[in-house]
Structure formats: structure tokens, C-alpha cells
XYZ file of C-alpha atoms in Angstrom:
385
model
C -74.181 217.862 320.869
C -74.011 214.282 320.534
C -73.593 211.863 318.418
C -75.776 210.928 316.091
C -76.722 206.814 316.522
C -75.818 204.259 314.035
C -78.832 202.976 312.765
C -78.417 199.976 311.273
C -80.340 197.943 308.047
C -79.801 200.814 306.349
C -83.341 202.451 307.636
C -83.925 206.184 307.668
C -82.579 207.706 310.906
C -84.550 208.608 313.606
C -86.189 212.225 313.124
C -85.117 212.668 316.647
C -81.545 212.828 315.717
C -81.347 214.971 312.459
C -82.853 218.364 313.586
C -79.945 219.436 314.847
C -78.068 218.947 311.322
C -80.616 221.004 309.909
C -79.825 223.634 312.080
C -76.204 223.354 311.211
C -76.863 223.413 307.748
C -78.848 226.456 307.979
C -76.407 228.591 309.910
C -73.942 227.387 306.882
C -76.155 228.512 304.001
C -77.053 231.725 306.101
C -73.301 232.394 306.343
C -72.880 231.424 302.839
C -75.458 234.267 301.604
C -73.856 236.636 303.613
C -70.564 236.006 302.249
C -72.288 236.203 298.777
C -74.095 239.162 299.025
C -70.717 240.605 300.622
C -69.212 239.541 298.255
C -71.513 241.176 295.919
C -71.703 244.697 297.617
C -67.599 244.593 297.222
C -67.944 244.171 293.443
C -70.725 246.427 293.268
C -68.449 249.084 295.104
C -65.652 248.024 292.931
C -67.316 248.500 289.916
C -68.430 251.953 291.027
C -65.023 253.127 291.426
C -63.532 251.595 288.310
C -66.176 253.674 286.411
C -65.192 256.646 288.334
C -61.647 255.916 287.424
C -62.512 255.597 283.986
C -64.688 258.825 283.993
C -61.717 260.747 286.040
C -59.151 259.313 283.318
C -61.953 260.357 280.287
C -62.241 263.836 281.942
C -58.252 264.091 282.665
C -57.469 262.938 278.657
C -60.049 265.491 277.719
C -58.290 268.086 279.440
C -54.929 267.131 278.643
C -56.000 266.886 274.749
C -57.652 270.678 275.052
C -54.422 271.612 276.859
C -52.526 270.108 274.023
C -54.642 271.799 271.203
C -54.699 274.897 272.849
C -50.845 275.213 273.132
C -50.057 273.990 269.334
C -53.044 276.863 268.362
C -50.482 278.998 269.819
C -47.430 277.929 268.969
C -48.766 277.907 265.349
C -50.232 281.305 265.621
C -46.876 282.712 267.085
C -45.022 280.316 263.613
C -47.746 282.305 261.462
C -47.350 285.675 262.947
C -43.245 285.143 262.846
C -43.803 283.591 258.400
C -45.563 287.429 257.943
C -42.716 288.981 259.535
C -40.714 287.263 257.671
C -42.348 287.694 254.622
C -42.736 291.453 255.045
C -38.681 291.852 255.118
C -38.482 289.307 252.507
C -40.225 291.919 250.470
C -39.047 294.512 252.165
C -35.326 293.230 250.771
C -36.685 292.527 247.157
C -38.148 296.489 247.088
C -34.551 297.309 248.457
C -32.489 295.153 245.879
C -34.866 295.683 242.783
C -34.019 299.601 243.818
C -30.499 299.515 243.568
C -30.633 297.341 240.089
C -32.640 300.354 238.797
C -30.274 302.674 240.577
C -27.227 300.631 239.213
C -28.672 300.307 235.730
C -29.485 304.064 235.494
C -26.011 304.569 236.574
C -24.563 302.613 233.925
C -26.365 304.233 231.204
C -25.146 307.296 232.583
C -21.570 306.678 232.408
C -21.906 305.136 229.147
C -23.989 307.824 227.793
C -21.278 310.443 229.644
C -17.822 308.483 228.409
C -19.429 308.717 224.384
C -20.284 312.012 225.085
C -16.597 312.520 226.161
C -15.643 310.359 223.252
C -17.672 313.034 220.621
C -16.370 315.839 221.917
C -12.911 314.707 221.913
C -13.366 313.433 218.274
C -14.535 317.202 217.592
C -11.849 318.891 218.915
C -9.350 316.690 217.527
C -10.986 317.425 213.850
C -11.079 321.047 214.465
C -7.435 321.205 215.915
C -6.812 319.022 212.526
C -8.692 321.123 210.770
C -7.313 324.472 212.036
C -3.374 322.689 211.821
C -3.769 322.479 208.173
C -5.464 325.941 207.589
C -2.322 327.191 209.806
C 0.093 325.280 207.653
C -1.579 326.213 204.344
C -0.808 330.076 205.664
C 2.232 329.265 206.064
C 2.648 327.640 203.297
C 1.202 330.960 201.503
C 3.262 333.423 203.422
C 6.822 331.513 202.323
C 5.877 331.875 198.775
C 5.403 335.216 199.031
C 8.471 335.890 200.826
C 10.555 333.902 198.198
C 8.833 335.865 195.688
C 9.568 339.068 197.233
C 13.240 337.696 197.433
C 13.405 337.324 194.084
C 12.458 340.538 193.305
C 14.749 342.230 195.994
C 17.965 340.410 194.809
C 17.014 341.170 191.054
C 17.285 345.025 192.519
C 21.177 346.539 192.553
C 21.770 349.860 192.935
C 23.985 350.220 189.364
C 20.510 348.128 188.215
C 17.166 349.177 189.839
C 14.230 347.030 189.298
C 11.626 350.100 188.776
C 9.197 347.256 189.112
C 9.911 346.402 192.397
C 10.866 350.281 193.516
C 7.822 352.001 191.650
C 9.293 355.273 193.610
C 12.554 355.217 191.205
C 9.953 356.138 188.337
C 9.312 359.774 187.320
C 5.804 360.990 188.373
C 4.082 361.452 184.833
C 5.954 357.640 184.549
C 4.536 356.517 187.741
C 1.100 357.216 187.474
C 1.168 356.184 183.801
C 3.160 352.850 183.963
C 6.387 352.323 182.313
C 7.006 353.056 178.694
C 9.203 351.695 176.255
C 11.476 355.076 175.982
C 11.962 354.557 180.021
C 14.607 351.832 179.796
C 12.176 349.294 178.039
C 11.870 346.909 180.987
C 8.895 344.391 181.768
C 5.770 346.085 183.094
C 3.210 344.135 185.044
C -0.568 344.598 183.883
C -3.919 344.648 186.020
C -4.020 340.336 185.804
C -0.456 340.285 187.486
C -0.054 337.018 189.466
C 1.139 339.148 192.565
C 0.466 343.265 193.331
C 3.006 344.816 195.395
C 1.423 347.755 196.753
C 3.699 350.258 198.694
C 3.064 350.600 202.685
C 3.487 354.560 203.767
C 7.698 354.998 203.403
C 8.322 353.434 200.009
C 8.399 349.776 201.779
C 6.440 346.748 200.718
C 3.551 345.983 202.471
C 3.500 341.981 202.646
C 0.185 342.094 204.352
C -1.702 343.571 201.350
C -0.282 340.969 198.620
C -3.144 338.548 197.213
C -3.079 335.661 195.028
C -4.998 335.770 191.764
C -8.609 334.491 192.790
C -9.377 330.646 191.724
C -12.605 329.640 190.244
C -14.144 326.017 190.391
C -17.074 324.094 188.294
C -18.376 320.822 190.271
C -18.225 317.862 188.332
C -21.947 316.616 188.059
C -21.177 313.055 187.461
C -18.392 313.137 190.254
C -20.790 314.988 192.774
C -23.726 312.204 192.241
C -21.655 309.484 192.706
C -19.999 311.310 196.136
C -23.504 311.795 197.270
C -24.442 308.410 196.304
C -21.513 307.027 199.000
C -22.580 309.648 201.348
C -25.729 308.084 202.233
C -24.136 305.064 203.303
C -20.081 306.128 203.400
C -18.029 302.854 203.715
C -14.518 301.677 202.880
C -15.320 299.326 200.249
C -13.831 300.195 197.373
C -16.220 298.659 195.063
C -18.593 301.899 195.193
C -18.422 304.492 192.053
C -17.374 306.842 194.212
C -13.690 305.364 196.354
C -13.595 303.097 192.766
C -12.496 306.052 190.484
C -10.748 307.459 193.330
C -8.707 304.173 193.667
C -7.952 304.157 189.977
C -7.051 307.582 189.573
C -5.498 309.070 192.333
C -4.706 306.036 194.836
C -3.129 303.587 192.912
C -1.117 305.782 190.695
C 0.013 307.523 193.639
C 1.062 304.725 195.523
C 2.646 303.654 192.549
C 6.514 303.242 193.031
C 9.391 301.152 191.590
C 8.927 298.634 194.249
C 5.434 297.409 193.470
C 5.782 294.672 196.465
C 6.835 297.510 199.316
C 4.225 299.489 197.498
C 1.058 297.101 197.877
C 2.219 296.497 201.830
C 1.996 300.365 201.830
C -1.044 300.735 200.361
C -2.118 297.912 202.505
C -1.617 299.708 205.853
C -2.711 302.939 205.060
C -5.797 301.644 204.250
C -5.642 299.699 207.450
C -4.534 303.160 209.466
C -1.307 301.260 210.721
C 1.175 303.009 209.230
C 3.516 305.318 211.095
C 5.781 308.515 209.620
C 8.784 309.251 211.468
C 11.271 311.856 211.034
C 15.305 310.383 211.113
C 17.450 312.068 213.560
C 20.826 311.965 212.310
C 22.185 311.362 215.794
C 19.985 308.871 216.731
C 20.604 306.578 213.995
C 23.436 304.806 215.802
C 21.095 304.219 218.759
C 18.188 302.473 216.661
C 17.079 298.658 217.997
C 18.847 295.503 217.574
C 15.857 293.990 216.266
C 14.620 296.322 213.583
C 15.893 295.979 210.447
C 16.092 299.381 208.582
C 15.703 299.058 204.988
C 17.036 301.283 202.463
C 19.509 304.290 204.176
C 19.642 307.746 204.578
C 20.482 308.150 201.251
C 18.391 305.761 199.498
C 14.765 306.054 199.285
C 13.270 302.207 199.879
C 9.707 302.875 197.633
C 11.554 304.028 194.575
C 15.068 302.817 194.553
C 16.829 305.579 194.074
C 19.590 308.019 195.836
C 17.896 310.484 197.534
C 18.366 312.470 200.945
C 15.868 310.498 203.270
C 14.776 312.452 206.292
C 11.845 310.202 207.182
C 11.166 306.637 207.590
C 8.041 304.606 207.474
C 6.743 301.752 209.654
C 3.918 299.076 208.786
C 1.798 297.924 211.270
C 3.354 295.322 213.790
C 6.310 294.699 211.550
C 10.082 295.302 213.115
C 11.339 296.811 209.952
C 11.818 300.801 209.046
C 11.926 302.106 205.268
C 13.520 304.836 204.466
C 11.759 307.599 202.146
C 12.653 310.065 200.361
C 10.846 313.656 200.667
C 8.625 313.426 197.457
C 7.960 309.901 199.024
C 6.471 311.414 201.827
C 5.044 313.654 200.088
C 2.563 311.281 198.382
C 1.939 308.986 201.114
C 1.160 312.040 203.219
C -1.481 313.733 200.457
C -2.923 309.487 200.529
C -3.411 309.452 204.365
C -4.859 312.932 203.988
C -7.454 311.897 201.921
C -8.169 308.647 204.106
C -8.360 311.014 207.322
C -11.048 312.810 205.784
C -13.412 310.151 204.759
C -12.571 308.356 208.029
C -14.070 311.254 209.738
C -17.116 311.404 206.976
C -17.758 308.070 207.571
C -17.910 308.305 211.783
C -20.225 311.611 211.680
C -17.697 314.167 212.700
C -17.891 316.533 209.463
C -20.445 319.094 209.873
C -20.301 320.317 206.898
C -22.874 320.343 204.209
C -22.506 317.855 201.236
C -21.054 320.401 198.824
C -18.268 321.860 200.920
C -17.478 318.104 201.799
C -17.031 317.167 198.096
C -14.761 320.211 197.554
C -12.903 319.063 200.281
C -12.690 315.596 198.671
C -11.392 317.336 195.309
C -8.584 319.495 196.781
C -7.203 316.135 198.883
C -7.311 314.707 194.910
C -5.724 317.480 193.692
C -3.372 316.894 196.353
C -2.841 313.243 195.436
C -2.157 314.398 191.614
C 0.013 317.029 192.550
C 2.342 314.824 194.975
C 2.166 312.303 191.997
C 3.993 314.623 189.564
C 6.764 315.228 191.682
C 5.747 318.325 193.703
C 6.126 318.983 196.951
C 6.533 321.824 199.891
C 9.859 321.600 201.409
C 11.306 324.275 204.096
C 12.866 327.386 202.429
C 14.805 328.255 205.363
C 17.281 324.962 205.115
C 20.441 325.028 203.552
């Protein structure tokens, strides 16, 4: 290779001398079109494997997102099947609770329908043991008249004096069968409407067993009767009604009547209220009674009427610390009050099975009762003194 000549004035060169340029330039283009389409191939493979990249990472997401479904599909399947489970003992422990509320309820009505049922029959037998207490005592009652009767008659007997009465066996036989004349010592005879008949027991001796009282007879009072059955229907306390308001004018109140019209009302007050207590005094025990209770009246002082009678009992009101002293008649009429308030008590709770009549003669004798106590009278024990 040599040089290429200077040609000078600038003339073109001498075709001699540029062929071998040309070839020069031709083995640089030739190389450069290689490199290009080299270059070319390279991005062509390059692109090829970026889309495969692209198509691998599209496939691999795919996968990864199914993967990713498929295991929260489970995992909220296994949540759904574990909520029903959950759900069944749920209700499961509702069947089980709203059970024992029934069971519990159904036991409560039980006991409350067993402890009233208790309650009733205890109320019963308290009324008949009540009842049957003052049929006992009103035998009794019966059995010391007649023996102070037949006392009487027996002490009235001497044996300088018979009483041919009270021996009929003393009398003659024509006497005996007749009755007693006035030529046969002109005593007493007894006729067929004698209070008392002493028949004779085998042996000449009095048979007590055989005495009876002269029969009593009773008339109901319509007036009284309607207005009892009027309060029957709906029995109450209030003393406004016809029926309590005669009672309370003429038997309570006059009753419950004494000198000391304050003490009086505050009795009156708590039997009404069922809070007053009866006590019997034990001479012993009087010493011994509480520092804080203040007795009232004395032993020999009756507190209701004022005056100087033997008092055996004492009376308490309600909550109050102080005892009153009573005398036996008293007693008597606060008893024959509290009587009559025991009965209607037990009219007006449902214990009386008795029919309306035979409770409105048992309403009259506790009156009769009240009037009686009211006059003065009242049962005392033979046997003392």
C-alpha cells in the first residue's frame, strides 16, 4: 500500500490511486452490516427471551393466584364448616338452657303451689283444733255446773234432814211412784219442766251421765241474717258495712267499754289489729319481770276499770313495753271480743266450711257471748279456793 500522491491545483486525483480506498471502504461498510445485522439477531434473540420471561412470569402469577384461591376456598370452607359447628352447639346450649328455665319454672310453681297447700292445711287443722278446744271447754264448762249443782243438792241432804228430792229412795213406794204430797212433809217437788232430772243409776246413786239441760230454741233474725249474708259475699274488716256496724255499736263498743276510755280505745285498737297478747301472772315471777317494762296497774288493781280486784292476767299491746293488769271479768270481755274477731278472721280467709246459716249462729252465740261478759258474767274455776 502506498501512498496516495499529492496532487496539487486542487484537481481530482488520479483514478489510478483511489481504487484501493474504495476497497477499504467497502470492507468497512461490509463489517459495519455485519455488526448491524449482529447486532440485530442479538436483539431479536433478546427480545425472544424477554417475552418468554414475561410468558413464564404470566404463567407462574397464574399459578400462584390459583394456588392462592384454591387455599383461601379452603380455609373458608374449613371457617364455614367450623361457624355450623358452632352454631349447632350454640343451639344445642339454648335447647339445654330454655329446658332447665321450664324445668326451674315448673319447679317453682310446684313449691309454691306445695308450701300454700301446706299453708291450708295447717290453717284447717289449727281451726278444727280451735274449734274442737272450745267444744272441749264448753263440756267442761257443762260438766262443772252440773257437779256444783249436784253439790248443792248433796250438802242440802243430812241425815236428821233428808232431801227426798235428791234421795227419791227415802220415799214410800205408793209416794214414789206418785210424787210427793203435801201430807209427806210438804217439801218442794220438781215437775216434768225441771231445769235438771236426776235419774237414779242401778244402787240408789246418781247417774251424772244421764243429766240434760232443758233444750234451747232459736228464731233467726231476718233483718240480721240479710245483712250477715250481705258481708258474706265480700267479708271485710271495714266497719262501715250493716253487718260489723251494728255489731260495733252493740256488742263491741259497749263491751270494750271501761272506766279508762283512753286504755280502752288502745285496746280496742289492737284487737282489731290482732296484736294484743293475754298472759297469765305468776305470782313468783313477778319479782323477775324486765327492767324496761313498765307494769301498769298491780295485782290487785285492775288497769281497764280502776278498781281493786284480784288480777291474775295481764295484757300487752302490740310493740309497746308496758303490761296492764286485768281483772277476771276484764278478761272475760276482751276474751268473748277476740273470740268473735277469730271467727270472722277465719270467715274472711276461706277456712269455715260451714254453710251460711250455721255461720250466722255462730256469729250470734260469740254476741251473746259479748253481752253476757258485758253484764258481769263470767266462768271462773270451781275447784280454787
Amino acid at each position: 500500500e502506498t501512498e496516495s500522491p499529492r496532487v496539487d491545483g486542487g484537481g481530482p486525483a488520479d483514478p489510478g490511486f483511489t481504487r484501493p480506498q474504495e476497497g477499504a471502504v467497502a470492507q468497512a461498510q461490509s463489517r459495519e452490516g455485519s455488526r448491524l445485522e449482529g447486532a440485530t439477531q442479538l436483539e431479536v434473540a433478546l427480545g425472544g427471551e424477554h417475552e418468554d420471561n414475561v410468558s413464564r412470569l404470566r404463567s407462574s402469577s397464574l399459578e400462584i393466584r390459583e394456588k392462592g384461591s384454591e387455599i383461601l376456598r379452603e380455609q373458608l370452607d374449613a371457617a364455614q364448616k367450623e361457624l355450623k359447628l358452632k352454631d349447632k352447639e350454640c343451639e344445642r346450649l339454648s335447647q339445654v338452657r330454655d329446658q332447665l328455665e321450664q324445668e326451674l319454672e315448673e319447679l317453682t310453681a310446684s313449691l309454691f303451689e306445695e308450701a300454700h297447700k301446706m299453708v291450708r292445711e295447717a290453717n284447717v287443722k289449727q281451726a278444727a283444733a280451735e274449734k274442737q278446744l272450745k267444744e272441749a271447754q264448753g263440756k267442761i264448762d257443762v260438766l262443772q255446773a252440773e257437779v256444783s249443782a249436784l253439790k248443792s243438792m248433796v250438802l242440802t241432804s243430812t241425815p236428821s234432814s233428808p232431801n227426798r228430792q235428791a234421795h227419791p229412795q227415802l220415799l214410800s213406794p205408793g209416794t214414789r211412784s206418785k210424787g210427793a204430797s203435801p201430807r209427806h212433809g210438804g217439801g218442794h217437788t220438781r215437775n216434768k219442766s225441771a231445769s235438771w232430772a236426776l235419774p237414779l243409776a242401778p244402787g240408789g246413786n246418781l247417774d251424772l251421765h244421764s243429766l240434760q239441760p232443758v233444750r234451747e230454741d232459736k228464731e233467726m233474725d231476718n233483718v240480721l241474717y240479710a245483712e250477715f249474708l250481705t258481708w258474706k259475699d265480700r267479708p271485710s274488716l271495714d266497719r262501715t258495712s250493716a253487718f260489723l256496724g251494728r255489731i260495733y255499736r252493740e256488742d263491741i263498743g259497749p263491751c270494750l267499754s271501761f272506766t279508762k276510755s283512753e286504755l280502752s280505745q288502745l285496746v280496742q285498737n289492737a284487737v282489731e289489729n290482732n296484736s294484743l297478747t293475754i298472759e297469765p301472772v305468776a305470782v313468783s315471777a313477778l319479782p323477775m319481770v324486765k327492767a324496761n317494762a313498765i307494769e301498769c296497774g298491780g295485782p290487785k288493781k285492775c288497769a281497764l276499770s280502776g278498781m281493786s280486784r284480784s288480777c291474775k292476767h295481764r295484757i300487752k299491746l302490740g310493740d309497746r313495753e308496758s303490761y296492764y293488769h286485768i281483772s277476771p271479768s276484764s278478761r272475760a270481755r276482751i276474751t268473748a271480743v277476740c273470740n268473735f274477731f277469730t271467727y270472722i278472721r277465719y270467715i274472711q280467709q276461706g277456712l269455715v266450711r260451714h254453710d251460711a246459716e250455721q255461720m250466722f249462729w255462730e256469729v250470734t252465740r260469740l254476741r251473746r257471748e259479748m253481752t253476757v261478759a258485758k253484764l258481769g258474767f263470767y266462768l271462773t274455776d270451781t275447784d280454787q279456793g
